[in-house]
Tab-separated table of N, CA, C and O in Angstrom:
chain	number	residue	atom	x	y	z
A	1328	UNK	N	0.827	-1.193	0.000
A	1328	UNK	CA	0.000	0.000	0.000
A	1328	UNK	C	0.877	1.265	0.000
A	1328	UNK	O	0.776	2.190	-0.806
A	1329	UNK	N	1.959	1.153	1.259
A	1329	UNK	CA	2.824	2.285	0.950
A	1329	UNK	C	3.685	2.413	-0.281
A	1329	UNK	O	4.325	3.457	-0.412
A	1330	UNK	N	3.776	1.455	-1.213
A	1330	UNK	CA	4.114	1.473	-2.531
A	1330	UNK	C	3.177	2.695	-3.662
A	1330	UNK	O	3.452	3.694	-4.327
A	1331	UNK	N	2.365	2.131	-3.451
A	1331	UNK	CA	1.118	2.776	-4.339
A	1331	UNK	C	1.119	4.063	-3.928
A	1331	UNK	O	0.858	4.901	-4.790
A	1332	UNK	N	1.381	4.492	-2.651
A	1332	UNK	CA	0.802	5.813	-2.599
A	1332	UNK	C	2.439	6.733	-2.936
A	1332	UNK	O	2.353	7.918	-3.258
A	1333	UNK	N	3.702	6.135	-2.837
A	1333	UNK	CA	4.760	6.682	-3.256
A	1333	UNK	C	4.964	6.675	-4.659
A	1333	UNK	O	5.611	7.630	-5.089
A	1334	UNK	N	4.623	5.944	-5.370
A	1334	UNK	CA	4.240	5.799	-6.557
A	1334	UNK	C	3.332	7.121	-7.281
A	1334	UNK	O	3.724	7.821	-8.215
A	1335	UNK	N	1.981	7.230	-6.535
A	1335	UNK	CA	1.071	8.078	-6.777
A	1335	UNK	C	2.128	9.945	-6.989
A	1335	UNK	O	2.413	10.676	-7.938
A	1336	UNK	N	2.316	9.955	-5.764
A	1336	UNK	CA	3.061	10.952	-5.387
A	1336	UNK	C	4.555	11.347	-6.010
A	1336	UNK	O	4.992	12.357	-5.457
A	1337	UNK	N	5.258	10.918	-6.809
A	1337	UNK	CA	5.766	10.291	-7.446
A	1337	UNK	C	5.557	11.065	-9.058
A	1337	UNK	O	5.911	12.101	-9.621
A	1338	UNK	N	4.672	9.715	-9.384
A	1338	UNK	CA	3.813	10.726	-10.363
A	1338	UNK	C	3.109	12.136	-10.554
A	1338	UNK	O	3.144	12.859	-11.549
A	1339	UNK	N	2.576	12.303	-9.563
A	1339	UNK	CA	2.498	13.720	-9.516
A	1339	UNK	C	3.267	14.755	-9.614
A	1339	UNK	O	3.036	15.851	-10.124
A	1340	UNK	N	4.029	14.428	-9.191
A	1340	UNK	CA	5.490	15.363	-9.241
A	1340	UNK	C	5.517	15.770	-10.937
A	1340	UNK	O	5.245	16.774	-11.595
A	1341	UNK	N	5.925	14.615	-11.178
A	1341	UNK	CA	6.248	14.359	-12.547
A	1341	UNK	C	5.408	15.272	-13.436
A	1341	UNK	O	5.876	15.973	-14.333
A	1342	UNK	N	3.742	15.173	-12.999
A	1342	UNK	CA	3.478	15.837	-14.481
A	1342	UNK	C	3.329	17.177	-14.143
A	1342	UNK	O	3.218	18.073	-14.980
A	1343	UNK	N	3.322	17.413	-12.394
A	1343	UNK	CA	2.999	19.120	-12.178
A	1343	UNK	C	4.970	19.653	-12.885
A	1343	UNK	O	5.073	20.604	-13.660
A	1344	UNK	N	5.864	19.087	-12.561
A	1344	UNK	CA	7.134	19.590	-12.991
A	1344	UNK	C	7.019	19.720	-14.721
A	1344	UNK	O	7.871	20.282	-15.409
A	1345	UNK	N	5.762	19.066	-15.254
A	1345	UNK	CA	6.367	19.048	-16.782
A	1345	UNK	C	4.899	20.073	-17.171
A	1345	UNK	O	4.681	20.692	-18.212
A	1346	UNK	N	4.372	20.012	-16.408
A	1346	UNK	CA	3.117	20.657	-16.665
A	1346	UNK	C	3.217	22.164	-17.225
A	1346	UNK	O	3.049	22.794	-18.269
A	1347	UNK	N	3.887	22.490	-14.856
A	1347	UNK	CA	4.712	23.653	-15.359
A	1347	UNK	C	5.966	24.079	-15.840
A	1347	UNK	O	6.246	25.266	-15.674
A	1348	UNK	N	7.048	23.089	-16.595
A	1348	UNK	CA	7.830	23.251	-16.365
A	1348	UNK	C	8.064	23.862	-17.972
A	1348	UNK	O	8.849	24.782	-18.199
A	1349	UNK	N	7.154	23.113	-19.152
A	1349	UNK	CA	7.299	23.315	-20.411
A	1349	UNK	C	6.338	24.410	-20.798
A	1349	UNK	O	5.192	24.550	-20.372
A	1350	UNK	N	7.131	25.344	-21.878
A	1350	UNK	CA	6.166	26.677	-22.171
A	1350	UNK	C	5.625	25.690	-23.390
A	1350	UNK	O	6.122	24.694	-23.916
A	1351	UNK	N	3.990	26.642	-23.670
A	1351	UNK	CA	3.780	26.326	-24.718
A	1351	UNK	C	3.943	26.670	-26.025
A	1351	UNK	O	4.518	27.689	-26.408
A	1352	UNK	N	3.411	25.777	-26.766
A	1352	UNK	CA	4.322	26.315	-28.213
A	1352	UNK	C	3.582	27.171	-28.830
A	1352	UNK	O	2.399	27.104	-28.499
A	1353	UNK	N	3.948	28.303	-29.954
A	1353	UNK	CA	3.653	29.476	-30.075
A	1353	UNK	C	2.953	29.438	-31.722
A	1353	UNK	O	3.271	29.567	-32.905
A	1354	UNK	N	1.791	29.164	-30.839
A	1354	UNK	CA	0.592	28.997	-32.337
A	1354	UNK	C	0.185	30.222	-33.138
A	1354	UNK	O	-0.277	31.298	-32.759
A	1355	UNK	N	0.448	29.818	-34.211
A	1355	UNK	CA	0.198	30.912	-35.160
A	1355	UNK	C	-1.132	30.517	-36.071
A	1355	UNK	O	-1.679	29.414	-36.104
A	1356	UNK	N	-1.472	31.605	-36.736
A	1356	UNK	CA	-2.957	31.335	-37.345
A	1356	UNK	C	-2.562	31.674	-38.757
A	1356	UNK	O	-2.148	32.772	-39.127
A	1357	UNK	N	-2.730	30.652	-39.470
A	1357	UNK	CA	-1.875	31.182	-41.648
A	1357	UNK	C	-3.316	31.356	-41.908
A	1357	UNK	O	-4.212	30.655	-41.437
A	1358	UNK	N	-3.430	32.213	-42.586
A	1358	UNK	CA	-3.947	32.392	-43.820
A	1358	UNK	C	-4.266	31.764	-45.047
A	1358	UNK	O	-3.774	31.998	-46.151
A	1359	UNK	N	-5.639	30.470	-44.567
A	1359	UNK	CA	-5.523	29.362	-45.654
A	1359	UNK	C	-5.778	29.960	-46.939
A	1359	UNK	O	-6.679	30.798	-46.974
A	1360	UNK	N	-5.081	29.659	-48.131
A	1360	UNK	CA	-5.335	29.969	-49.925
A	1360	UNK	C	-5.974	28.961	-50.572
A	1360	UNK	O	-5.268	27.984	-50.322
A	1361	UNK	N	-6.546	28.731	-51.002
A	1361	UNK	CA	-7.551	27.946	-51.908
A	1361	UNK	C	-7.604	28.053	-52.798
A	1361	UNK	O	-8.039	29.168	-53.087
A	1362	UNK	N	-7.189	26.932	-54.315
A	1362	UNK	CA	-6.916	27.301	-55.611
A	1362	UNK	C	-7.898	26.585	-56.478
A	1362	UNK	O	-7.471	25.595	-57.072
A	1363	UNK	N	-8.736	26.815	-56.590
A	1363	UNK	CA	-10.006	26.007	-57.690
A	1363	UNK	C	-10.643	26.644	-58.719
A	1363	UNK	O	-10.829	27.845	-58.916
A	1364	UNK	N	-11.038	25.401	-59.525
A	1364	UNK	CA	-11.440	25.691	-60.987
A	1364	UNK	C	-13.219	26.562	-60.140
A	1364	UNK	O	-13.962	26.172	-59.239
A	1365	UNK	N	-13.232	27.805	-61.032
A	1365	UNK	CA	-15.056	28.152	-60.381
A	1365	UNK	C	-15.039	29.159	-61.501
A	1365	UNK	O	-14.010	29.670	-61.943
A	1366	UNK	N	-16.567	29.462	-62.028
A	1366	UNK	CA	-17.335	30.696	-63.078
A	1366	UNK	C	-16.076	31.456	-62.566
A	1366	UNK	O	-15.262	31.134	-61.702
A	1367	UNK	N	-16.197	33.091	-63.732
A	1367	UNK	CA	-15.823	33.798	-63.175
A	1367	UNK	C	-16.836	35.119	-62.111
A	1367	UNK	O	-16.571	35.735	-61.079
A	1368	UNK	N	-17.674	35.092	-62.757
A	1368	UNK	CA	-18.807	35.671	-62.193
A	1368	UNK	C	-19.924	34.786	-61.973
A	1368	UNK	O	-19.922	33.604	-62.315
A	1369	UNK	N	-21.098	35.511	-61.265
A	1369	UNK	CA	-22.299	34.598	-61.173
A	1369	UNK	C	-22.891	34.905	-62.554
A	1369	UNK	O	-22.709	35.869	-63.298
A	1370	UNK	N	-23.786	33.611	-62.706
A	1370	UNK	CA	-24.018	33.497	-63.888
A	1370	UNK	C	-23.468	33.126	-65.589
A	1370	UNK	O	-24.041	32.794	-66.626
A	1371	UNK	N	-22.057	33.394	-65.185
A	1371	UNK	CA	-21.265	33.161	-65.992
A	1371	UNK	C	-20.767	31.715	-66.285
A	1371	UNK	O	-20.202	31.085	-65.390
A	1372	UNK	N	-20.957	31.196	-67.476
A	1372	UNK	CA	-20.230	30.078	-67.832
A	1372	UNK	C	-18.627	29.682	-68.225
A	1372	UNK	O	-18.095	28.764	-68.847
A	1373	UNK	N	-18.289	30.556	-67.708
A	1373	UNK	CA	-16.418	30.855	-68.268
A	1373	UNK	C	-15.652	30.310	-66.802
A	1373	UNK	O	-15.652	31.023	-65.799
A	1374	UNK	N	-15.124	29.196	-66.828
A	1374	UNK	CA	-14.192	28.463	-66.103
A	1374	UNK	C	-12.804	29.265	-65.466
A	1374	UNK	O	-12.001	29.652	-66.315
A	1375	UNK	N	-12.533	29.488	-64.279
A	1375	UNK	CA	-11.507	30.036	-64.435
A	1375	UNK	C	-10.519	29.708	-63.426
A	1375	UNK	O	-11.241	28.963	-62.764
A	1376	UNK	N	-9.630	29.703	-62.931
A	1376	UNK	CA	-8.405	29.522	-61.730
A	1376	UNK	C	-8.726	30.538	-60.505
A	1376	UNK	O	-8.245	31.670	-60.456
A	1377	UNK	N	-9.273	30.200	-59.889
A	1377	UNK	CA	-9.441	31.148	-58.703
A	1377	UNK	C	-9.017	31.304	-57.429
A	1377	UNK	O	-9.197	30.226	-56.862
A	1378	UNK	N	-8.425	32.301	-56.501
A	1378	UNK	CA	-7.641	31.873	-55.410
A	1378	UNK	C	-8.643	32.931	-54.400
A	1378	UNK	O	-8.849	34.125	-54.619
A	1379	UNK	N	-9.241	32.022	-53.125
A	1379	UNK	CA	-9.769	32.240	-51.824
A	1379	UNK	C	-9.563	32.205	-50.951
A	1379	UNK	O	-9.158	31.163	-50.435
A	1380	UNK	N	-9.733	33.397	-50.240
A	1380	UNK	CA	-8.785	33.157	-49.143
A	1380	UNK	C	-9.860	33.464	-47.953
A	1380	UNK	O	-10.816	34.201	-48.195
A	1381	UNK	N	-9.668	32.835	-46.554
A	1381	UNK	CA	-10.668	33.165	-45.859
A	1381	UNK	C	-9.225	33.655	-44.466
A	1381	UNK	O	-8.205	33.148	-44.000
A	1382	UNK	N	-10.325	35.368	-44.258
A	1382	UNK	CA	-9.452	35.672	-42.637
A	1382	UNK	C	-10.161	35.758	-42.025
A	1382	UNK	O	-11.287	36.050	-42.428
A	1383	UNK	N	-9.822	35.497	-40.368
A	1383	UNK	CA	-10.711	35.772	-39.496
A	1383	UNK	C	-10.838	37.229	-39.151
A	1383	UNK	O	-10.245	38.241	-39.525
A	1384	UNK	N	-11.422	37.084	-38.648
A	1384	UNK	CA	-12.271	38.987	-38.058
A	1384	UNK	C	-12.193	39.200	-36.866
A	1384	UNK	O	-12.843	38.335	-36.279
A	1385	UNK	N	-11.626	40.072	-36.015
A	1385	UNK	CA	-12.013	40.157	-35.009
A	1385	UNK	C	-12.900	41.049	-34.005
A	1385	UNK	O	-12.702	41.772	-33.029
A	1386	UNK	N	-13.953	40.616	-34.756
A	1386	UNK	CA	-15.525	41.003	-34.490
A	1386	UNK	C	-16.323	40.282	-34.014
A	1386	UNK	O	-16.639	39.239	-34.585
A	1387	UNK	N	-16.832	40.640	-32.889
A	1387	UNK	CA	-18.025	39.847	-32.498
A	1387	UNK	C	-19.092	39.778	-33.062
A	1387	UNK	O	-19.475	40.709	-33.770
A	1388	UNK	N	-19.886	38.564	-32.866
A	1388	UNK	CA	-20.954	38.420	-33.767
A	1388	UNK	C	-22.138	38.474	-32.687
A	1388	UNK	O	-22.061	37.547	-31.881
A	1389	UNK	N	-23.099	39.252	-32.508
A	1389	UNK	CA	-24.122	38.957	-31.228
A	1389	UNK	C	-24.954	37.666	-31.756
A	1389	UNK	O	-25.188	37.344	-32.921
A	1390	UNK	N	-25.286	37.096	-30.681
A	1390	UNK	CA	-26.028	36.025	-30.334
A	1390	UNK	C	-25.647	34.867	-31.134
A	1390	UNK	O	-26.514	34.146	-31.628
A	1391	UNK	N	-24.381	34.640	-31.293
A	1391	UNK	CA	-23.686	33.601	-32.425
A	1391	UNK	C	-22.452	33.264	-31.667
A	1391	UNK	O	-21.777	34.028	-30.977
A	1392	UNK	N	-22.262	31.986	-31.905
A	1392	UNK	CA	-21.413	31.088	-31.391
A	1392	UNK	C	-20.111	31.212	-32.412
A	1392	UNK	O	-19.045	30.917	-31.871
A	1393	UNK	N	-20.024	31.658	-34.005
A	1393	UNK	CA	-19.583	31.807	-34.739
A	1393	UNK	C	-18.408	32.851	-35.029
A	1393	UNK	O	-18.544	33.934	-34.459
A	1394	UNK	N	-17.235	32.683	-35.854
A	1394	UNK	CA	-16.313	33.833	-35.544
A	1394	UNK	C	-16.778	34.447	-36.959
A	1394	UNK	O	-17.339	33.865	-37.888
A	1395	UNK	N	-16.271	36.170	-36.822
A	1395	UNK	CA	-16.610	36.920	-38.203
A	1395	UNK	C	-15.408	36.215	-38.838
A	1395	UNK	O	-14.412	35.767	-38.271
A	1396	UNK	N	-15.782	36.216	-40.394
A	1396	UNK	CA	-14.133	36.208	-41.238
A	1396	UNK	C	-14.693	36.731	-42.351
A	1396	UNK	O	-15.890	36.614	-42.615
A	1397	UNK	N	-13.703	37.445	-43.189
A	1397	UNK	CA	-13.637	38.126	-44.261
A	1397	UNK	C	-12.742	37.041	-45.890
A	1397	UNK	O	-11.618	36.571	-46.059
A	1398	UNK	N	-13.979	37.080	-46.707
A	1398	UNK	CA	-13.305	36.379	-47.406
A	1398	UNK	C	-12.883	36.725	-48.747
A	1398	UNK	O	-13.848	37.296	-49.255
A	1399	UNK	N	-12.070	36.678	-49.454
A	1399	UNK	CA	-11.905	37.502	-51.086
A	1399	UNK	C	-11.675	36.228	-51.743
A	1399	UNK	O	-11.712	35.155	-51.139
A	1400	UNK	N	-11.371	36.386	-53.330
A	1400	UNK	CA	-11.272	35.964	-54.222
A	1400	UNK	C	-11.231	36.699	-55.501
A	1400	UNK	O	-11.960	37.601	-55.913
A	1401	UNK	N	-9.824	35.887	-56.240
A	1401	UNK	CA	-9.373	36.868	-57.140
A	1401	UNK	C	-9.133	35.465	-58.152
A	1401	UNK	O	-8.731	34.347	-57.831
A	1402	UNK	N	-9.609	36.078	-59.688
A	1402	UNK	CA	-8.847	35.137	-60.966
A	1402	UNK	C	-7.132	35.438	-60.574
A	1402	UNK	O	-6.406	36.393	-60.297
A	1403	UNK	N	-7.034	33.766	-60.776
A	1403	UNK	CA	-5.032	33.947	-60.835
A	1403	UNK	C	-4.760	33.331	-62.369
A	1403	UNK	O	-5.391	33.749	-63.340
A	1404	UNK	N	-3.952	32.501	-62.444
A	1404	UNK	CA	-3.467	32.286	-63.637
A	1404	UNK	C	-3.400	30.778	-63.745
A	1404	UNK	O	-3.209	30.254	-62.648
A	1405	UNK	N	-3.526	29.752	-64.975
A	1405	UNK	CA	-4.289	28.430	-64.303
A	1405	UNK	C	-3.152	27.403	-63.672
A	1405	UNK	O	-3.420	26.294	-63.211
A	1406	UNK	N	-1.746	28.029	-63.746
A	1406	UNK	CA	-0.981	27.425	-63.098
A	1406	UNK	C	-0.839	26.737	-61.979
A	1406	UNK	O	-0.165	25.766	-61.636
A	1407	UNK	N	-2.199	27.965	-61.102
A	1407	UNK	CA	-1.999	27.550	-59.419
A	1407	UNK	C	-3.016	26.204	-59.538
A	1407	UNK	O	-3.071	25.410	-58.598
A	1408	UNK	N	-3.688	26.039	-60.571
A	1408	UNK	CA	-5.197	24.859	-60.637
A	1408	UNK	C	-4.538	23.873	-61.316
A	1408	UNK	O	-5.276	23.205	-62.039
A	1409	UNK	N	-3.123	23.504	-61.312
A	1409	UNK	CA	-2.779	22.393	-62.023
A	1409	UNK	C	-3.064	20.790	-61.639
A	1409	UNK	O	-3.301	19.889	-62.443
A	1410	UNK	N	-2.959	20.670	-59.930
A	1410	UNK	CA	-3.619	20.244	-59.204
A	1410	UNK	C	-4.847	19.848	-58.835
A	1410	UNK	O	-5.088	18.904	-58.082
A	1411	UNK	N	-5.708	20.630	-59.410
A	1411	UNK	CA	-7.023	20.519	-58.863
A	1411	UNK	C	-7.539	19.967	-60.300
A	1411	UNK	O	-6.946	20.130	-61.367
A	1412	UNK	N	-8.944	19.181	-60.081
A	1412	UNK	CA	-9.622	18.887	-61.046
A	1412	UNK	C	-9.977	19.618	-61.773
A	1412	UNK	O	-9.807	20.638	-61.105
A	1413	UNK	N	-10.537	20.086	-63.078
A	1413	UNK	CA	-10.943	21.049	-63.844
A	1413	UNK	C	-12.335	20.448	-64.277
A	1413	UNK	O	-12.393	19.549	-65.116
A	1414	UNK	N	-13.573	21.035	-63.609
A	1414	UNK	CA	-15.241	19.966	-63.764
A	1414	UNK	C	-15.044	20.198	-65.668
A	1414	UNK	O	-14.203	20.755	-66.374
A	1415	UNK	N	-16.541	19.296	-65.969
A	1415	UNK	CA	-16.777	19.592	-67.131
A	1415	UNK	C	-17.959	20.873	-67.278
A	1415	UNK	O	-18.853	21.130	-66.471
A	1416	UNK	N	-17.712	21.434	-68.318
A	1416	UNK	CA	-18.438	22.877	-68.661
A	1416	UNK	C	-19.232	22.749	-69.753
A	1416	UNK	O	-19.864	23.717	-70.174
């Protein structure tokens, strides 16, 4: 029994020393890019290479659990869509 509880104690040590002992690591937030075949406009039937990007906002949203983010999109050149499937049109 006095095993177990030196043991216990023991362990504890252990994870309060590593708990506090290690800083944490220093998270950064990127800026995901997104490269897909899409119209260029609405309505439009013209295929094109498009790059999206979504940022977050730091705006509250009332009565929403949800974060703001701001999103753009710009024609690039079809290099960046070499990768990606190209649908049929």
């Amino acid at each position: 029994m006095l095993k177990f509880a030196i043991l216990a104690l023991v362990t504890f040590g252990l994870v309060l020393v590593t708990a506090l002992g290690l800083h944490p690591a220093n998270a950064t937030v990127s800026t995901p890019e997104v490269y897909a075949w899409n119209f260029a406009s609405v309505g439009s039937s013209e295929l094109v290479c498009k790059k999206t990007v979504v940022v977050p906002q730091d705006q509250i949203i009332p009565s929403s659990s949800m974060q703001a983010v701001r999103i753009t999109s710009a024609i690039v050149d079809e290099k960046f869509c070499v990768n990606s499937t190209r649908p049929v049109n």
